[in-house]
C-alpha cells in the first residue's frame, strides 16, 4: 500500500521552508501531492499558473512528488486522491492556533485522514511567503530563503508592477 500525503497551501510563492517540509515528508510518505488550494475569495499575489510553475521548478529534483491545484473542500480532495494524511508545517506559536483549528475541522469532516505536522527546520522559522514578498517589494535580499527561480519571478513581478504605476 502506498502511503500518500497531501501537502496543501497557498504557496504564494513557494519558499525554502515549504521545500524543507516536502523533503522531510518524503521520509514518511511514499508520495506527496503538493496542492495549491485555490480559493477565489482569497487574494493572491501570483496567479495559480505562476505558483504552479514555481512549484514545478523548485521540486523537480525530488522523486515521488505530484503538483496539483484544487478548489474545494480539502478532505473531499483527500478522498479523491486516496490520501492517508494531510501534511502541514508548524512554525513558531503564530501557526499553532490556526493549524490546530484546521486540523480539528478536517478530522471532524473526515476522521480517516490524519493531519501530520512537521516542525519547521530551525533555519526556516521566520520564513513565510508574506514576509518574503514584503522584503522583495522593497528590494531586500531574499536569496537563500527562496529558490533562485522564485527570486527571479518575484523581481520580475515587482518590476512589472512598478512599471505599470
Ligand atoms: P496556507 O495559506 O495554507 O497557510 P502556506 O503556503 O502559507 O499556505 O503554507 C502551507 C503550509 O506550509 C502550512 O502548514 C504552513 O504552516 C507551512 N509552512 C509555511 N512556511 C513554513 C516554514 N518556513 N516552515 C515550516 N512550515 C511552513
Coordinates of N, CA, C and O and ligand atoms in Angstrom, one line a residue:
X1 N 0.8 -1.2 0.0 CA 0.0 0.0 0.0 C 0.9 1.3 0.0 O 1.8 1.4 0.8
X2 N 0.6 2.1 -0.9 CA 1.4 3.4 -1.0 C 0.8 4.4 0.0 O -0.4 4.6 0.1
X3 N 1.7 4.9 0.9 CA 1.3 6.0 1.8 C 1.4 7.3 1.1 O 2.4 7.8 0.8
X4 N 0.2 7.9 1.0 CA 0.1 9.2 0.2 C -0.3 10.3 1.1 O -1.2 10.2 1.9
X5 N 0.4 11.4 1.0 CA 0.1 12.6 1.8 C -0.2 13.8 0.8 O 0.4 13.9 -0.2
X6 N -1.1 14.6 1.3 CA -1.4 15.9 0.5 C -0.7 17.0 1.3 O -0.9 17.1 2.5
X7 N 0.0 17.8 0.6 CA 0.6 19.0 1.3 C -0.1 20.2 0.7 O 0.3 20.6 -0.4
X8 N -1.1 20.7 1.3 CA -1.9 21.8 0.7 C -1.3 23.2 1.2 O -0.8 23.3 2.3
X9 N -1.5 24.2 0.4 CA -1.2 25.5 0.8 C -1.4 26.5 -0.3 O -1.9 26.2 -1.3
X10 N -1.1 27.8 0.0 CA -1.2 28.8 -1.0 C 0.0 28.9 -1.9 O -0.1 29.2 -3.0
X11 N 1.2 28.6 -1.3 CA 2.4 28.6 -2.0 C 2.5 29.9 -2.9 O 2.8 29.8 -4.1
X12 N 2.4 31.0 -2.2 CA 2.3 32.3 -2.9 C 3.5 33.2 -2.5 O 3.2 34.3 -1.9
X13 N 4.7 32.9 -2.8 CA 5.2 31.8 -3.6 C 5.8 30.7 -2.6 O 5.9 30.9 -1.4
X14 N 6.2 29.6 -3.3 CA 6.9 28.5 -2.5 C 8.2 29.1 -2.0 O 8.9 29.9 -2.6
X15 N 8.5 28.7 -0.7 CA 9.8 29.1 -0.1 C 10.6 27.9 0.3 O 10.2 26.8 0.2
X16 N 11.8 28.2 0.7 CA 12.7 27.1 1.2 C 12.1 26.4 2.4 O 12.4 25.2 2.6
X17 N 11.3 27.1 3.2 CA 10.6 26.5 4.3 C 9.7 25.4 3.9 O 9.6 24.3 4.4
X18 N 8.9 25.7 2.8 CA 8.0 24.7 2.2 C 8.8 23.5 1.7 O 8.4 22.3 1.9
X19 N 9.9 23.8 1.0 CA 10.6 22.7 0.4 C 11.2 21.8 1.4 O 11.3 20.6 1.2
X20 N 11.6 22.4 2.5 CA 12.2 21.6 3.6 C 11.1 20.6 4.2 O 11.4 19.5 4.5
X21 N 9.9 21.1 4.2 CA 8.8 20.2 4.7 C 8.6 19.0 3.7 O 8.4 17.9 4.1
X22 N 8.6 19.4 2.4 CA 8.4 18.3 1.4 C 9.5 17.3 1.5 O 9.3 16.1 1.5
X23 N 10.8 17.8 1.6 CA 11.9 16.9 1.6 C 11.8 15.9 2.8 O 12.0 14.7 2.7
X24 N 11.5 16.5 4.0 CA 11.4 15.6 5.2 C 10.2 14.8 5.1 O 10.2 13.6 5.6
X25 N 9.1 15.3 4.5 CA 7.9 14.5 4.4 C 8.1 13.2 3.6 O 7.5 12.2 3.8
X26 N 9.0 13.3 2.6 CA 9.3 12.2 1.8 C 9.9 11.0 2.5 O 10.0 9.9 2.1
X27 N 10.4 11.3 3.7 CA 11.0 10.2 4.6 C 9.8 9.4 5.2 O 10.0 8.3 5.7
X28 N 8.6 10.1 5.3 CA 7.5 9.5 6.0 C 6.5 8.9 5.0 O 5.7 8.0 5.3
X29 N 6.4 9.5 3.8 CA 5.4 9.1 2.8 C 6.0 8.6 1.5 O 7.1 9.0 1.2
X30 N 5.3 7.7 0.8 CA 5.8 7.2 -0.5 C 5.6 8.2 -1.5 O 6.3 8.3 -2.5
X31 N 4.5 9.0 -1.3 CA 4.2 10.0 -2.4 C 3.6 11.3 -1.7 O 2.8 11.1 -0.8
X32 N 4.0 12.4 -2.2 CA 3.4 13.7 -1.6 C 2.8 14.4 -2.8 O 3.4 14.7 -3.8
X33 N 1.5 14.8 -2.6 CA 0.8 15.6 -3.6 C 0.8 17.0 -3.1 O 0.1 17.3 -2.1
X34 N 1.6 17.9 -3.7 CA 1.7 19.3 -3.3 C 0.6 20.0 -4.0 O 0.5 20.0 -5.2
X35 N -0.4 20.5 -3.2 CA -1.6 21.0 -3.9 C -1.8 22.5 -3.6 O -1.9 22.9 -2.4
X36 N -1.9 23.3 -4.6 CA -2.3 24.7 -4.4 C -3.8 24.7 -4.2 O -4.6 24.3 -5.0
X37 N -4.1 25.2 -3.0 CA -5.6 25.3 -2.7 C -6.0 26.7 -3.2 O -5.6 27.7 -2.7
X38 N -6.8 26.6 -4.3 CA -7.1 27.8 -5.0 C -8.5 28.3 -4.4 O -9.5 27.7 -4.7
X39 N -8.4 29.4 -3.7 CA -9.6 29.9 -3.1 C -9.9 31.3 -3.7 O -9.2 32.2 -3.5
X40 N -10.9 31.3 -4.6 CA -11.1 32.6 -5.4 C -11.4 33.7 -4.5 O -11.2 34.9 -4.8
X41 N -11.9 33.5 -3.2 CA -12.2 34.6 -2.3 C -10.9 35.1 -1.7 O -10.9 36.2 -1.1
X42 N -9.8 34.4 -1.7 CA -8.6 34.8 -1.1 C -7.7 35.4 -2.2 O -7.4 34.8 -3.2
X43 N -7.3 36.7 -1.9 CA -6.5 37.3 -3.0 C -5.0 36.8 -2.9 O -4.4 36.8 -1.8
X44 N -4.5 36.4 -4.0 CA -3.1 36.0 -4.0 C -2.3 37.0 -4.9 O -2.8 37.7 -5.7
X45 N -1.0 37.0 -4.7 CA -0.1 37.9 -5.4 C 0.2 37.3 -6.7 O 0.1 37.9 -7.8
X46 N 0.6 36.0 -6.7 CA 0.9 35.3 -8.0 C -0.4 34.5 -8.5 O -1.2 34.1 -7.7
X47 N -0.5 34.4 -9.8 CA -1.6 33.6 -10.3 C -1.4 32.2 -10.0 O -0.2 31.8 -9.7
X48 N -2.4 31.4 -10.2 CA -2.3 29.9 -10.0 C -1.2 29.4 -10.9 O -0.3 28.6 -10.5
X49 N -1.2 29.8 -12.2 CA -0.2 29.3 -13.2 C 1.2 29.7 -12.8 O 2.1 28.8 -12.9
X50 N 1.4 30.9 -12.2 CA 2.7 31.3 -11.8 C 3.2 30.4 -10.6 O 4.3 30.0 -10.5
X51 N 2.2 30.2 -9.7 CA 2.6 29.4 -8.5 C 2.9 28.0 -8.9 O 3.8 27.4 -8.3
X52 N 2.2 27.5 -9.8 CA 2.4 26.1 -10.3 C 3.8 26.0 -11.0 O 4.6 25.1 -10.7
X53 N 4.1 27.0 -11.8 CA 5.4 27.0 -12.5 C 6.6 27.0 -11.4 O 7.6 26.3 -11.5
X54 N 6.4 27.8 -10.4 CA 7.5 27.9 -9.4 C 7.6 26.6 -8.6 O 8.7 26.2 -8.3
X55 N 6.4 26.0 -8.3 CA 6.5 24.7 -7.5 C 7.2 23.7 -8.4 O 8.0 22.9 -7.9
X56 N 6.8 23.6 -9.7 CA 7.3 22.6 -10.6 C 8.8 22.8 -10.7 O 9.6 21.8 -10.6
X57 N 9.2 24.0 -10.8 CA 10.7 24.2 -11.0 C 11.4 23.9 -9.7 O 12.5 23.3 -9.7
X58 N 10.8 24.3 -8.6 CA 11.5 24.1 -7.3 C 11.6 22.6 -6.8 O 12.4 22.3 -6.0
X59 N 10.6 21.9 -7.3 CA 10.5 20.5 -6.7 C 10.9 19.4 -7.7 O 10.8 18.2 -7.5
X60 N 11.4 19.9 -8.9 CA 11.7 18.9 -9.9 C 12.7 17.9 -9.6 O 12.8 16.8 -10.1
X61 N 13.6 18.2 -8.6 CA 14.7 17.3 -8.3 C 14.2 16.2 -7.3 O 14.9 15.2 -7.1
X62 N 13.0 16.3 -6.8 CA 12.5 15.3 -5.8 C 11.7 14.2 -6.5 O 10.9 14.5 -7.4
X63 N 11.9 13.0 -6.1 CA 11.1 11.9 -6.7 C 9.7 11.8 -5.9 O 9.6 12.4 -4.9
X64 N 8.8 11.2 -6.5 CA 7.5 10.9 -5.9 C 6.7 12.1 -5.4 O 6.1 12.1 -4.3
X65 N 6.8 13.1 -6.2 CA 6.1 14.4 -5.9 C 5.1 14.6 -7.1 O 5.5 14.4 -8.3
X66 N 3.9 15.0 -6.8 CA 3.0 15.4 -7.8 C 2.5 16.8 -7.4 O 2.4 17.1 -6.2
X67 N 2.3 17.7 -8.4 CA 1.8 19.0 -8.1 C 0.4 19.2 -8.7 O 0.2 18.8 -9.8
X68 N -0.5 19.8 -7.9 CA -1.9 19.8 -8.4 C -2.5 21.1 -7.9 O -1.9 21.8 -7.0
X69 N -3.7 21.4 -8.4 CA -4.4 22.6 -7.9 C -5.8 22.1 -7.6 O -6.4 21.2 -8.3
X70 N -6.4 22.6 -6.5 CA -7.7 22.2 -6.1 C -8.5 23.4 -5.6 O -8.0 24.2 -4.8
X71 N -9.8 23.3 -5.9 CA -10.7 24.4 -5.4 C -11.8 23.7 -4.8 O -12.7 23.2 -5.5
X72 N -11.8 23.6 -3.5 CA -12.9 22.9 -2.8 C -12.5 22.4 -1.4 O -11.5 22.9 -0.9
X73 N -13.3 21.5 -0.9 CA -13.0 21.0 0.5 C -11.9 20.1 0.5 O -11.9 19.1 -0.3
X74 N -10.9 20.4 1.3 CA -9.7 19.6 1.3 C -9.9 18.1 1.6 O -9.3 17.2 0.9
X75 N -10.8 17.8 2.5 CA -11.0 16.3 2.8 C -11.6 15.6 1.6 O -11.3 14.4 1.4
X76 N -12.4 16.3 0.9 CA -13.0 15.7 -0.3 C -11.9 15.3 -1.3 O -11.9 14.3 -2.0
X77 N -11.0 16.3 -1.4 CA -9.9 16.1 -2.3 C -9.0 14.9 -1.8 O -8.6 14.1 -2.6
X78 N -8.8 14.8 -0.5 CA -8.1 13.7 0.1 C -8.7 12.4 -0.3 O -8.0 11.4 -0.6
X79 N -10.0 12.3 -0.2 CA -10.7 11.0 -0.6 C -10.5 10.7 -2.0 O -10.1 9.6 -2.4
X80 N -10.6 11.7 -2.9 CA -10.5 11.6 -4.3 C -9.1 11.1 -4.7 O -8.9 10.2 -5.5
X81 N -8.1 11.6 -3.9 CA -6.7 11.2 -4.2 C -6.2 10.0 -3.4 O -5.0 9.7 -3.4
X82 N -7.1 9.4 -2.6 CA -6.8 8.2 -1.8 C -5.6 8.5 -0.8 O -4.7 7.7 -0.7
X83 N -5.7 9.7 -0.2 CA -4.6 10.1 0.6 C -4.8 9.6 2.1 O -6.0 9.5 2.5
X84 N -3.7 9.3 2.8 CA -3.8 8.9 4.2 C -3.7 10.1 5.1 O -4.1 10.0 6.3
X85 N -3.0 11.1 4.6 CA -2.6 12.2 5.5 C -2.6 13.5 4.8 O -2.4 13.6 3.6
X86 N -2.8 14.5 5.7 CA -2.6 15.9 5.2 C -1.4 16.4 5.9 O -1.3 16.2 7.2
X87 N -0.4 16.8 5.2 CA 0.9 17.2 5.7 C 0.8 18.8 5.9 O 0.5 19.5 5.0
X88 N 1.2 19.2 7.1 CA 1.3 20.7 7.3 C 2.6 21.0 8.1 O 3.2 20.1 8.8
X89 N 3.1 22.2 7.9 CA 4.3 22.6 8.6 C 3.9 23.5 9.8 O 2.9 24.3 9.7
X90 N 4.7 23.5 10.9 CA 4.4 24.3 12.0 C 5.6 25.2 12.3 O 6.7 24.7 12.6
X91 N 5.4 26.5 12.3 CA 6.5 27.4 12.7 C 6.2 27.7 14.2 O 5.6 27.0 14.9
X92 N 6.6 28.9 14.6 CA 6.5 29.3 16.0 C 5.0 29.4 16.4 O 4.2 29.0 15.6
X93 N 4.8 29.9 17.5 CA 3.4 29.9 18.1 C 2.4 30.4 17.2 O 1.2 29.9 17.2
X94 N 2.7 31.4 16.3 CA 1.7 32.0 15.5 C 0.9 31.0 14.6 O -0.2 31.2 14.3
X95 N 1.6 30.0 14.1 CA 0.9 29.0 13.3 C -0.1 28.1 14.1 O -1.0 27.5 13.5
X96 N 0.2 28.0 15.4 CA -0.4 26.9 16.1 C -1.9 26.9 16.1 O -2.6 26.0 15.8
X97 N -2.5 28.1 16.5 CA -3.9 28.1 16.7 C -4.7 27.9 15.4 O -5.6 27.1 15.4
X98 N -4.2 28.5 14.4 CA -4.9 28.3 13.1 C -4.8 26.8 12.6 O -5.8 26.2 12.2
X99 N -3.6 26.3 12.7 CA -3.4 24.9 12.3 C -4.2 23.9 13.1 O -4.7 22.9 12.6
X100 N -4.3 24.2 14.4 CA -5.0 23.3 15.3 C -6.5 23.3 14.9 O -7.1 22.2 14.8
X101 N -7.0 24.5 14.7 CA -8.4 24.6 14.3 C -8.7 23.9 13.0 O -9.7 23.1 12.8
X102 N -7.8 24.1 12.0 CA -7.9 23.5 10.7 C -7.9 22.0 10.8 O -8.7 21.3 10.2
X103 N -6.9 21.5 11.6 CA -6.8 20.0 11.7 C -8.0 19.4 12.4 O -8.5 18.4 12.0
X104 N -8.5 20.1 13.4 CA -9.7 19.5 14.1 C -10.9 19.6 13.2 O -11.7 18.6 13.2
X105 N -11.1 20.6 12.4 CA -12.2 20.7 11.5 C -12.1 19.6 10.4 O -13.0 18.9 10.2
X106 N -10.9 19.4 9.9 CA -10.7 18.3 8.9 C -11.0 17.0 9.5 O -11.6 16.1 8.8
X107 N -10.6 16.7 10.7 CA -10.8 15.4 11.4 C -12.3 15.2 11.6 O -12.8 14.1 11.4
X108 N -13.0 16.3 11.9 CA -14.4 16.2 12.1 C -15.1 15.9 10.8 O -16.1 15.1 10.7
X109 N -14.6 16.5 9.7 CA -15.3 16.2 8.4 C -14.9 14.8 7.9 O -15.7 14.3 7.2
X110 N -13.7 14.4 8.2 CA -13.4 13.0 7.7 C -12.3 12.5 8.7 O -11.1 12.9 8.6
X111 N -12.7 11.5 9.5 CA -11.8 11.0 10.6 C -10.8 10.0 10.0 O -9.9 9.6 10.7
X112 N -10.9 9.7 8.7 CA -10.0 8.7 8.1 C -8.7 9.3 7.7 O -7.7 8.7 7.6
X113 N -8.7 10.7 7.5 CA -7.5 11.3 7.0 C -6.8 12.1 8.2 O -7.4 13.0 8.8
X114 N -5.6 11.7 8.5 CA -4.9 12.3 9.7 C -4.1 13.5 9.2 O -3.6 13.5 8.1
X115 N -4.1 14.5 10.1 CA -3.2 15.6 9.8 C -1.9 15.4 10.5 O -1.8 15.0 11.7
X116 N -0.8 15.4 9.7 CA 0.6 15.2 10.3 C 1.3 16.5 10.2 O 1.4 17.2 9.2
X117 N 1.9 16.9 11.4 CA 2.6 18.2 11.4 C 4.1 17.9 11.5 O 4.5 17.1 12.2
X118 N 4.8 18.6 10.7 CA 6.3 18.6 10.8 C 6.7 19.9 11.3 O 6.3 21.0 10.8
X119 N 7.6 19.9 12.4 CA 8.0 21.2 12.9 C 9.0 21.8 11.9 O 9.7 21.1 11.2
X120 N 8.9 23.1 11.8 CA 9.8 23.8 10.8 C 11.3 23.5 11.1 O 11.7 23.3 12.3
X121 N 12.1 23.5 10.1 CA 13.5 23.4 10.2 C 13.9 24.8 10.9 O 13.4 25.8 10.5
X122 N 14.8 24.7 11.9 CA 15.1 25.9 12.7 C 15.5 27.1 11.8 O 15.1 28.2 12.0
X123 N 16.2 26.8 10.7 CA 16.6 28.0 9.9 C 15.5 28.6 9.1 O 15.7 29.7 8.5
X124 N 14.3 27.9 9.1 CA 13.2 28.5 8.3 C 12.1 29.0 9.2 O 11.0 29.3 8.7
X125 N 12.4 29.2 10.5 CA 11.4 29.5 11.4 C 10.7 30.9 11.1 O 9.5 31.1 11.3
X126 N 11.5 31.8 10.5 CA 10.9 33.1 10.2 C 10.6 33.3 8.7 O 10.4 34.4 8.3
X127 N 10.7 32.2 8.0 CA 10.5 32.3 6.5 C 9.0 32.1 6.2 O 8.4 31.0 6.5
X128 N 8.4 33.1 5.7 CA 7.0 32.9 5.2 C 6.8 33.6 3.9 O 7.5 34.6 3.6
X129 N 5.8 33.2 3.1 CA 5.6 33.8 1.8 C 5.3 35.2 2.0 O 5.8 36.1 1.2
X130 N 4.6 35.6 3.0 CA 4.2 37.0 3.1 C 5.4 37.9 3.5 O 5.5 39.0 2.9
X131 N 6.2 37.4 4.4 CA 7.4 38.3 4.8 C 8.4 38.4 3.6 O 9.0 39.4 3.4
X132 N 8.5 37.3 2.8 CA 9.4 37.4 1.7 C 8.9 38.4 0.6 O 9.6 39.1 0.1
X133 N 7.6 38.4 0.5 CA 7.0 39.4 -0.5 C 7.3 40.8 0.0 O 7.6 41.7 -0.8
X134 N 7.1 41.0 1.3 CA 7.3 42.3 1.8 C 8.8 42.8 1.6 O 9.0 43.9 1.2
X135 N 9.7 41.9 1.9 CA 11.1 42.2 1.7 C 11.4 42.4 0.2 O 12.1 43.4 -0.2
X136 N 10.9 41.5 -0.6 CA 11.2 41.6 -2.1 C 10.6 42.9 -2.7 O 11.2 43.5 -3.6
X137 N 9.5 43.3 -2.2 CA 8.8 44.5 -2.7 C 9.8 45.7 -2.7 O 9.8 46.6 -3.5
X138 N 10.6 45.8 -1.6 CA 11.5 46.9 -1.4 C 12.9 46.6 -1.7 O 13.8 47.3 -1.3
X139 N 13.1 45.5 -2.5 CA 14.4 45.2 -3.0 C 15.3 44.5 -1.9 O 16.5 44.5 -2.1
X140 N 14.7 44.0 -0.9 CA 15.5 43.3 0.1 C 16.1 42.0 -0.4 O 15.6 41.4 -1.4
X141 N 17.2 41.6 0.2 CA 17.9 40.4 -0.3 C 17.3 39.2 0.3 O 17.4 38.9 1.5
X142 N 16.6 38.4 -0.6 CA 15.9 37.2 0.0 C 16.5 35.9 -0.6 O 15.9 34.9 -0.4
X143 N 17.7 36.1 -1.2 CA 18.3 34.8 -1.7 C 18.7 34.0 -0.5 O 19.0 34.5 0.6
X144 N 18.5 32.7 -0.6 CA 18.7 31.8 0.5 C 17.4 31.5 1.2 O 17.4 30.5 2.0
X145 N 16.4 32.3 0.9 CA 15.1 32.0 1.6 C 14.1 31.4 0.6 O 13.1 30.7 1.0
X146 N 14.4 31.6 -0.7 CA 13.6 31.0 -1.8 C 14.5 30.5 -2.8 O 15.7 31.0 -3.0
X147 N 14.1 29.5 -3.7 CA 14.9 29.1 -4.8 C 15.2 30.2 -5.7 O 14.4 31.2 -5.8
X148 N 16.3 30.1 -6.4 CA 16.7 31.2 -7.3 C 15.6 31.5 -8.3 O 15.4 32.7 -8.6
X149 N 15.0 30.5 -8.9 CA 13.9 30.8 -9.9 C 12.8 31.6 -9.3 O 12.2 32.5 -9.9
X150 N 12.4 31.4 -8.0 CA 11.4 32.1 -7.3 C 11.8 33.6 -7.1 O 11.1 34.5 -7.3
X151 N 13.1 33.7 -6.7 CA 13.7 35.0 -6.5 C 13.5 35.9 -7.8 O 13.1 37.0 -7.8
X152 N 13.8 35.2 -8.9 CA 13.7 35.9 -10.2 C 12.3 36.3 -10.5 O 12.0 37.4 -11.0
X153 N 11.4 35.4 -10.2 CA 9.9 35.7 -10.5 C 9.4 36.8 -9.7 O 8.6 37.6 -10.1
X154 N 9.9 36.9 -8.4 CA 9.5 38.0 -7.5 C 10.0 39.3 -8.1 O 9.2 40.3 -8.2
X155 N 11.2 39.3 -8.5 CA 11.8 40.5 -9.1 C 11.0 41.0 -10.3 O 10.6 42.1 -10.4
X156 N 10.8 40.0 -11.2 CA 10.0 40.3 -12.5 C 8.6 40.9 -12.1 O 8.2 41.9 -12.7
X157 N 8.0 40.3 -11.2 CA 6.6 40.7 -10.8 C 6.6 42.1 -10.2 O 5.8 42.9 -10.6
X158 N 7.5 42.3 -9.3 CA 7.5 43.7 -8.7 C 8.0 44.7 -9.7 O 7.5 45.8 -9.7
X159 N 8.9 44.3 -10.7 CA 9.3 45.3 -11.7 C 8.1 45.6 -12.6 O 7.9 46.8 -13.0
X160 N 7.3 44.6 -12.9 CA 6.2 44.8 -13.8 C 5.1 45.7 -13.2 O 4.5 46.5 -13.8
X161 N 5.0 45.5 -11.8 CA 4.0 46.3 -11.1 C 4.5 47.8 -11.1 O 3.7 48.7 -11.4
X162 N 5.8 48.0 -10.8 CA 6.3 49.4 -10.7 C 6.3 50.0 -12.1 O 6.0 51.3 -12.2
X163 N 6.5 49.3 -13.1 CA 6.4 49.8 -14.5 C 5.0 50.3 -14.8 O 4.8 51.3 -15.6
X164 N 4.0 49.6 -14.3 CA 2.6 50.0 -14.6 C 2.0 51.1 -13.8 O 0.9 51.5 -14.0
X165 N 2.8 51.6 -12.8 CA 2.3 52.7 -12.0 C 2.7 54.0 -12.6 O 3.8 54.2 -13.0
Ligands
LIG1 P1 -1.6 28.5 3.9 O1 -2.2 29.7 3.2 O2 -2.5 27.3 3.8 O3 -1.1 28.7 5.3 P2 1.1 28.4 3.0 O4 1.6 28.3 1.6 O5 1.4 29.7 3.7 O6 -0.4 28.1 3.0 O7 1.7 27.2 3.9 C1 1.4 25.9 3.7 C2 1.9 25.1 4.9 O8 3.3 25.2 5.0 C3 1.3 25.5 6.2 O9 1.1 24.4 7.0 C4 2.4 26.4 6.8 O10 2.4 26.4 8.2 C5 3.6 25.6 6.3 N1 4.8 26.5 6.2 C6 4.9 27.7 5.6 N2 6.2 28.2 5.7 C7 6.8 27.3 6.5 C8 8.2 27.2 7.1 N3 9.0 28.2 6.9 N4 8.5 26.2 7.8 C9 7.6 25.2 8.0 N5 6.4 25.2 7.5 C10 6.0 26.2 6.8

